[in-house]
Coordinates of C-alpha atoms and ligand atoms in Angstrom, one line a residue:
X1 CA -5.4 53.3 103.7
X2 CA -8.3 54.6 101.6
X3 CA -6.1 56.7 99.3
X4 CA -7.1 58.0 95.8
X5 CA -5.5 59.3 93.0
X6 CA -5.5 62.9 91.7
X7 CA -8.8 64.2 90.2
X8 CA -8.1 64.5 86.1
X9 CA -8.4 68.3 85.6
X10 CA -11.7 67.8 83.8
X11 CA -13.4 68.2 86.8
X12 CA -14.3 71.8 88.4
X13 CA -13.6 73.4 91.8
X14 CA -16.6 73.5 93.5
X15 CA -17.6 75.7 96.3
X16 CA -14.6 77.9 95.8
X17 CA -15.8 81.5 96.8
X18 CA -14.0 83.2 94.6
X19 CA -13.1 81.1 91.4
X20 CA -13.1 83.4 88.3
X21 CA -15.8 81.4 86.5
X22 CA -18.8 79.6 87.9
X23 CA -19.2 76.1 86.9
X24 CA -21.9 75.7 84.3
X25 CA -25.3 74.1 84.9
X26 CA -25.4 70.6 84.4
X27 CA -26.2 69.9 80.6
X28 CA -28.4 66.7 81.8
X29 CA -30.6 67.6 84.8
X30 CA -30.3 71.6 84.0
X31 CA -30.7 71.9 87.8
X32 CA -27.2 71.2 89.8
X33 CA -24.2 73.0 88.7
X34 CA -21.5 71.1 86.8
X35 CA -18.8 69.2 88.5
X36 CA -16.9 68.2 85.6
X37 CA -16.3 68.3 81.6
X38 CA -16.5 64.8 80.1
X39 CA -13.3 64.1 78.7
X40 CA -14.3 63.0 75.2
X41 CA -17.7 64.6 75.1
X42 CA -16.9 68.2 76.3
X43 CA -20.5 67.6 77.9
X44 CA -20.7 69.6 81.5
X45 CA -22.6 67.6 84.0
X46 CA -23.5 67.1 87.7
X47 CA -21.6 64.4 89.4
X48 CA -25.0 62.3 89.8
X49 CA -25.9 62.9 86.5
X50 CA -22.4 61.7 85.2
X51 CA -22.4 59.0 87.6
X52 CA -25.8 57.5 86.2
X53 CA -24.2 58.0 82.4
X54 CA -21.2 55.9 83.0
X55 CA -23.5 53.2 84.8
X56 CA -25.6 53.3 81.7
X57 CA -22.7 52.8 79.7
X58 CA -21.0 50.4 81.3
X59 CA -24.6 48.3 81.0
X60 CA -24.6 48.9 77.4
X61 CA -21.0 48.0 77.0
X62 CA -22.4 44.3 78.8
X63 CA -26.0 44.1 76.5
X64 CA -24.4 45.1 73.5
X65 CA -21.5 42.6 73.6
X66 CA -23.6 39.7 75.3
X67 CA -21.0 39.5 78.0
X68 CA -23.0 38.4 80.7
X69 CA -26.1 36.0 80.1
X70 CA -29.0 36.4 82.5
X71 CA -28.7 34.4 85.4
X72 CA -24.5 34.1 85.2
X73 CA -22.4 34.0 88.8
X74 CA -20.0 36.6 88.0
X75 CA -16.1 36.5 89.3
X76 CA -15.0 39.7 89.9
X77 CA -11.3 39.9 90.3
X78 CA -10.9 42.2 93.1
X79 CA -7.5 44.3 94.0
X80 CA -8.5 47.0 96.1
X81 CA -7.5 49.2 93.5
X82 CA -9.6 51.7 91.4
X83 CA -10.2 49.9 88.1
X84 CA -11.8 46.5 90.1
X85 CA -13.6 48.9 92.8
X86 CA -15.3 50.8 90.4
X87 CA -15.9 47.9 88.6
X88 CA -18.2 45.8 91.7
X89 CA -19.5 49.0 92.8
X90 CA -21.2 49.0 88.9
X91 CA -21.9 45.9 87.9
X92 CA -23.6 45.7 91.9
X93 CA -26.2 48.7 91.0
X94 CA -26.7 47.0 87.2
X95 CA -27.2 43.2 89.1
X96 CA -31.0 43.2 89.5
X97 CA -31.1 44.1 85.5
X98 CA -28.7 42.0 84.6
X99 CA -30.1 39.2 86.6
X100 CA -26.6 38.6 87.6
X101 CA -25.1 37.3 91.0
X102 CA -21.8 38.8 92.1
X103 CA -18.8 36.8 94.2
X104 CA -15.7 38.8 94.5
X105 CA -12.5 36.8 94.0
X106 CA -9.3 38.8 95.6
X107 CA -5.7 37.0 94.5
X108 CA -3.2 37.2 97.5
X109 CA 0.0 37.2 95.6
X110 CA 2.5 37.0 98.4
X111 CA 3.8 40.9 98.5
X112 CA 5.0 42.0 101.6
X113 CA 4.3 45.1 103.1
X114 CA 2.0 46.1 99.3
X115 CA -0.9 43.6 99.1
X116 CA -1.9 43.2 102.8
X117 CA -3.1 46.8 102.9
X118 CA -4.7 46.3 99.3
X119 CA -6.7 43.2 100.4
X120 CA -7.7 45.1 103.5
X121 CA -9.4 47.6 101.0
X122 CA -11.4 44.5 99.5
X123 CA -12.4 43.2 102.7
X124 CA -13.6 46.5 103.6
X125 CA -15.7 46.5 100.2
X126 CA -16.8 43.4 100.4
X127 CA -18.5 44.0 103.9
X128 CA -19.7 47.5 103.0
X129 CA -21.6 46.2 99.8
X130 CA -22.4 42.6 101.5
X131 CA -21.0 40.7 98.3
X132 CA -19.2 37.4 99.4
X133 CA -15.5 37.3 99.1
X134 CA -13.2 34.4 98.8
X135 CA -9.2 35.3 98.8
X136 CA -6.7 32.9 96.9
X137 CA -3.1 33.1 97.6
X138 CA -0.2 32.0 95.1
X139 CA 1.3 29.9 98.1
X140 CA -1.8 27.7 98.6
X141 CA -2.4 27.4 95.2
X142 CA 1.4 26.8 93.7
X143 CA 3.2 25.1 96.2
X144 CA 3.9 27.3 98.5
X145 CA 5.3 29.8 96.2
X146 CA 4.6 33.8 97.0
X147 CA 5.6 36.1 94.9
X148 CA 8.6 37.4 97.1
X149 CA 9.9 34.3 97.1
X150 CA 9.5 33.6 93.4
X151 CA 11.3 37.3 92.9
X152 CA 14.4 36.2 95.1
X153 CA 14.8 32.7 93.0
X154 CA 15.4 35.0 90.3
X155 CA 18.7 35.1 89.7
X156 CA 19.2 37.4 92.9
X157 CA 18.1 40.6 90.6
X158 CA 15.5 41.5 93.8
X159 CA 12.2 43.2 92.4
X160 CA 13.3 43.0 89.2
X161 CA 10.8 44.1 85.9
X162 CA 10.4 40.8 84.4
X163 CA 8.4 39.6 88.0
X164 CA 5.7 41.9 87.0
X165 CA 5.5 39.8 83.5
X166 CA 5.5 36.3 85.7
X167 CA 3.1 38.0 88.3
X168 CA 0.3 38.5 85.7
X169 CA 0.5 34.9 84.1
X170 CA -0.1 33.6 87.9
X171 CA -2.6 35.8 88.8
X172 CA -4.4 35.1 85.9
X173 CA -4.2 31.3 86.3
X174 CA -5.4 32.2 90.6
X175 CA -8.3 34.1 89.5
X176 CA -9.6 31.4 86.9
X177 CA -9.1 28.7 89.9
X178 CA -11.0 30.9 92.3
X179 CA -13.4 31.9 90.3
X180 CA -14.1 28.2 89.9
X181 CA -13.7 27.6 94.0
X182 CA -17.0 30.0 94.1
X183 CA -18.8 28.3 91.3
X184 CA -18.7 31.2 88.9
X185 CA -20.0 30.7 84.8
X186 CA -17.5 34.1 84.4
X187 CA -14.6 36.4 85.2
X188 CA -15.0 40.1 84.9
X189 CA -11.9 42.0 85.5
X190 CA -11.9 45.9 85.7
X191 CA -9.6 47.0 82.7
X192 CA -10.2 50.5 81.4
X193 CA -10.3 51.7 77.9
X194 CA -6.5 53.2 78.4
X195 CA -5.1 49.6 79.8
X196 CA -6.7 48.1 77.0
X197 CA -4.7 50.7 74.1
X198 CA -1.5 50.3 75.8
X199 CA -1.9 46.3 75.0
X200 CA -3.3 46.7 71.7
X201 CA -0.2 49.2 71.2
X202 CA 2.2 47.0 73.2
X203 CA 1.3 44.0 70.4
X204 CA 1.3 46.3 67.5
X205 CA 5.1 47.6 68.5
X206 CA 5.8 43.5 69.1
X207 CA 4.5 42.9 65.4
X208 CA 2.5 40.2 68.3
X209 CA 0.2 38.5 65.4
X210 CA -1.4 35.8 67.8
X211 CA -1.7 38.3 70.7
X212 CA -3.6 40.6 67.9
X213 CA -5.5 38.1 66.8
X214 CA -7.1 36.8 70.3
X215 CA -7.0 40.6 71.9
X216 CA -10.0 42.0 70.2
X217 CA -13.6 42.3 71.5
X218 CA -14.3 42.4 74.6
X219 CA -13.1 39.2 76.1
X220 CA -12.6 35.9 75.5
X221 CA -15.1 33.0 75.0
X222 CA -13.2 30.4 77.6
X223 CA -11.4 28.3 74.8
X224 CA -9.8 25.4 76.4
X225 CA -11.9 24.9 79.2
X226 CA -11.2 28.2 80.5
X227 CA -14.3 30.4 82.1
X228 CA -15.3 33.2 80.0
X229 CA -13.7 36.3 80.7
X230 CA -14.9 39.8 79.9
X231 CA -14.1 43.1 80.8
X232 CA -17.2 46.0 81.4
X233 CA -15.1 48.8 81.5
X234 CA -12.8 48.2 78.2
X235 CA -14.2 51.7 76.7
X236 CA -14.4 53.6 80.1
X237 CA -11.5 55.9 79.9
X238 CA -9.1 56.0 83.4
X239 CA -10.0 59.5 83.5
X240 CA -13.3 58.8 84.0
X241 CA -13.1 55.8 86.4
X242 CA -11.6 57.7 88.6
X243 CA -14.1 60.2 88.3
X244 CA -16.9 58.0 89.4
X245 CA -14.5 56.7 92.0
X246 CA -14.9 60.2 93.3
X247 CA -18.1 61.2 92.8
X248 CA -19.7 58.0 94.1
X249 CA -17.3 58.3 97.2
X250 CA -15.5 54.7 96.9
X251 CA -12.5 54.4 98.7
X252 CA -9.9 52.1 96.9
X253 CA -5.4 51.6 97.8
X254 CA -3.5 53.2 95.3
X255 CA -0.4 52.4 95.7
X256 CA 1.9 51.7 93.2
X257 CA 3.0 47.4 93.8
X258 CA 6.6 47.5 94.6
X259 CA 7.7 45.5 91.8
X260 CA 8.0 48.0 89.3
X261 CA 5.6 47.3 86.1
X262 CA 6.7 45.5 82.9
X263 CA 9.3 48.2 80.9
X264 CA 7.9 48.3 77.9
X265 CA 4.3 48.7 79.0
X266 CA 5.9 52.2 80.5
X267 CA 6.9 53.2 76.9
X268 CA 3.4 52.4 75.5
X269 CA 1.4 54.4 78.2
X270 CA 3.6 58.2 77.8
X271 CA 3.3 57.3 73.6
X272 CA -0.1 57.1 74.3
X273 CA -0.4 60.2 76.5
X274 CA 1.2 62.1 74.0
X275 CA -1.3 60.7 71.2
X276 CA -4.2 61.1 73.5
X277 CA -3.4 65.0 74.2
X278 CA -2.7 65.5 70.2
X279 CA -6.2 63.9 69.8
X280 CA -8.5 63.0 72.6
X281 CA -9.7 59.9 71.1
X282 CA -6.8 58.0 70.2
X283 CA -7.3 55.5 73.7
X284 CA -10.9 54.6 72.4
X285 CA -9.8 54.9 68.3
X286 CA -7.1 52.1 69.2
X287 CA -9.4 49.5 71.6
X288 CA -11.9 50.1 68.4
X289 CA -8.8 49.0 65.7
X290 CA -8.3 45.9 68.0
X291 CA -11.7 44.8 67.6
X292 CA -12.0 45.3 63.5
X293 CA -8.6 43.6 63.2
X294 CA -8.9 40.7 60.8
X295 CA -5.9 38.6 60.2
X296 CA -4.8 37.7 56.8
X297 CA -5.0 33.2 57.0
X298 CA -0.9 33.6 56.6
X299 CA -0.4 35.7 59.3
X300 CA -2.8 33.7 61.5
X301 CA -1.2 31.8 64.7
X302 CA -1.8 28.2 64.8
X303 CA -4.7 26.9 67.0
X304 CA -3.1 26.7 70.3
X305 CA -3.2 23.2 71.8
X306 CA -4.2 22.1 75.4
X307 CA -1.0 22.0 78.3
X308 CA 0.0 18.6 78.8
X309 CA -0.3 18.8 82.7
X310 CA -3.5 21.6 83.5
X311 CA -5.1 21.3 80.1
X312 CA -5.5 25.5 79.9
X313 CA -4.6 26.5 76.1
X314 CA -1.1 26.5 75.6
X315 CA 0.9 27.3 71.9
X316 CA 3.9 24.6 73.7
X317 CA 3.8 21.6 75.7
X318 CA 3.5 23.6 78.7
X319 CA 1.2 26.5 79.4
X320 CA 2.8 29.6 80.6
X321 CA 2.1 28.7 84.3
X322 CA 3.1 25.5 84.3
X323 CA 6.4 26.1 82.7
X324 CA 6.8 28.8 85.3
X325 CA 6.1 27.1 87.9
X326 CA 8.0 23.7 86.4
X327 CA 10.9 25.9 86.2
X328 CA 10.8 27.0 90.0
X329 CA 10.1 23.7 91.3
X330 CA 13.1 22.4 89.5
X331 CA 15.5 24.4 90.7
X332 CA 16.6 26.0 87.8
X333 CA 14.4 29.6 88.3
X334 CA 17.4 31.8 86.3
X335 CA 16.9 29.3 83.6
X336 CA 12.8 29.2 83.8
X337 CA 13.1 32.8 84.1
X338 CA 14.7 33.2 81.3
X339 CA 13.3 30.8 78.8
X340 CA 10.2 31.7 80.2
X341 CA 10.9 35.6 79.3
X342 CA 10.9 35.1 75.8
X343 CA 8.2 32.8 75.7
X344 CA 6.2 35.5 77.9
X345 CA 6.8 38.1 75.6
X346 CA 7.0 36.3 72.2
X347 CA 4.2 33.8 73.3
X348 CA 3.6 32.8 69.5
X349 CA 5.7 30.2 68.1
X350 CA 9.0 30.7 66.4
X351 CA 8.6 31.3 62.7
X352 CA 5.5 32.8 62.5
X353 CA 6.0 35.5 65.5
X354 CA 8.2 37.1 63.3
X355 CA 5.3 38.2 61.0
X356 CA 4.8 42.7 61.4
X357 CA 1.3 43.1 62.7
X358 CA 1.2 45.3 59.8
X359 CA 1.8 43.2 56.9
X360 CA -0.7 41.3 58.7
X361 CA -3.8 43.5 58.5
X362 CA -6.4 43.2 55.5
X363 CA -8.6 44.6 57.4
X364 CA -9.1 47.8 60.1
Ligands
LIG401 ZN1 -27.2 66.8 86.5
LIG402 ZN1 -0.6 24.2 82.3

């Protein structure tokens, strides 16, 4: 169970006997040898003295953006995967300066054979770093809806892409209702600097306006009732979560889920592994552009209004969930599916979403 990925190859062989070129000494401590080369930086440390950067960054990241007030019970949407275990494993050493309180929230979305072995991984974090833990599962919370069985209402196309579209809108909406379950003031979820550029990039390519226009900074106030949500690792690169991953020995599942991921988010991520290796710091360049956007007042979406049966902020009657779930409930998944597809993808209302996201810049 406790797999990992691939070390990036910015990190050097140690204790190989005879490796052509001994690592360097650690530019921080000058004492250990290096373990790895900082992607962006170049910089050669240790793996403590890297591990103690990142923390520090990741604290800065939360003090300078004001994302967690002193004295704030923090969700923290757990997956067993390597973005959210790195994510409590920080934010856990920065508590006592924070003067923060941690309860991890894990969604059980109903995936046979893929999240049982995942949720193991946060049970087995949970108890190893004595944070509480509360699980929420799409069935209890949706009607006995699970994912699978949402996926085989859909028109009989089995694991198709779209579920991974209608996955994320419910997990969303399961995390904000256990997050409330445990009394939390805020959600944290562990999105990295490269998951971060392939949605700016995914809006840009959309000409997305209103996605644009609520995706910058670092998180979103809780409009509409909704808790505060941030997100402390939005300019640690993946490279480097995974590093700390490694160097701090955290064991995390990661395995692919076996509905395969939204298409077009595929597209976005090689584009961006091909900018990234023409100039390292495209990933952080583009999260940065996201946050300087400013939309011209014509290009700006409408003030969404509040969903006529939850109340979370929705641009239709119904928010994305409900209509979902409305759809499902009624029988008519192919046609909730597929209404629901374009509303998913083209969530701003017709008319305006039809604005380029570059005609709309005045500002970057
Ligand atoms: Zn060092
Ligand atoms: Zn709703």
């Amino acid at each position: 169970m406790a797999l990992r990925a691939a070390l990036p190859d910015v990190a050097f062989c140690t204790g190989e006997a005879n490796s052509a070129m001994p690592a360097p000494t650690c530019a921080s401590c000058h004492t250990a040898r290096a373990n790895l080369r900082r992607p962006r930086s170049g910089q050669a440390l240790c793996g403590t003295c890297f591990c103690n950067a990142f923390e520090a960054e990741v604290l800065h990241t939360v003090l300078a953006g004001r994302l967690l007030p002193r004295g704030a019970v923090v969700a923290v949407g757990a997956s067993g995967g390597k973005d959210s275990t790195v994510l409590a494993h920080v934010l856990r050493a920065l508590a006592p300066q924070l003067d923060i309180s941690l309860h991890l929230v894990a969604v059980d979305e109903g995936i046979g054979g893929y999240r049982d072995a995942a949720l193991a991984a946060v049970r087995h974090q949970a108890a190893r770093w004595e944070l509480p833990l509360t699980v929420v599962a799409y069935e209890d919370l949706f009607g006995g809806w699970t994912m699978d069985a949402v996926a085989r209402s859909t028109a009989g196309s089995g694991r198709s892409r779209s579920c991974c579209t209608f996955c994320g809108v419910l997990r969303r909406r399961a995390l904000e209702e256990g997050a409330r379950l445990v009394g939390a003031t805020h959600i944290v979820t562990g999105h990295n600097a490269d998951d971060m550029a392939e949605t700016v990039l995914m809006n840009f390519l959309r000409g997305d306006a209103g996605r644009l226009a609520r995706g910058g900074g670092l998180g979103s106030p809780g409009e509409g009732g909704a808790l505060p949500r941030c997100r402390p690792l939005q300019l640690a690169s993946q490279k480097e979560v995974v590093l700390y991953a490694h160097f701090r020995r955290l064991h995390y599942f990661s395995e692919e889920c076996v509905y395969a991921p939204e298409a077009f988010r595929g597209h976005a991520r090689d584009l961006l592994k091909r900018l990234e290796a023409a100039r390292p710091s495209a990933v952080l360049d583009l999260v940065h552009s996201a946050e300087r956007l400013a939309l011209a007042p014509t290009a700006r979406p409408p003030r969404p209004g509040a969903c006529s049966r939850c109340g979370a902020l929705a641009s239709r009657a119904l928010c994305q969930a409900c209509a979902l779930l409305d759809g499902l409930n009624r029988g008519l998944p192919r046609l909730a599916i597929g209404k629901g597809r374009r509303e998913l993808e083209e969530e701003a209302p017709r008319g305006r979403r039809s604005v380029p996201a570059a005609d709309a810049l005045t500002a970057f």
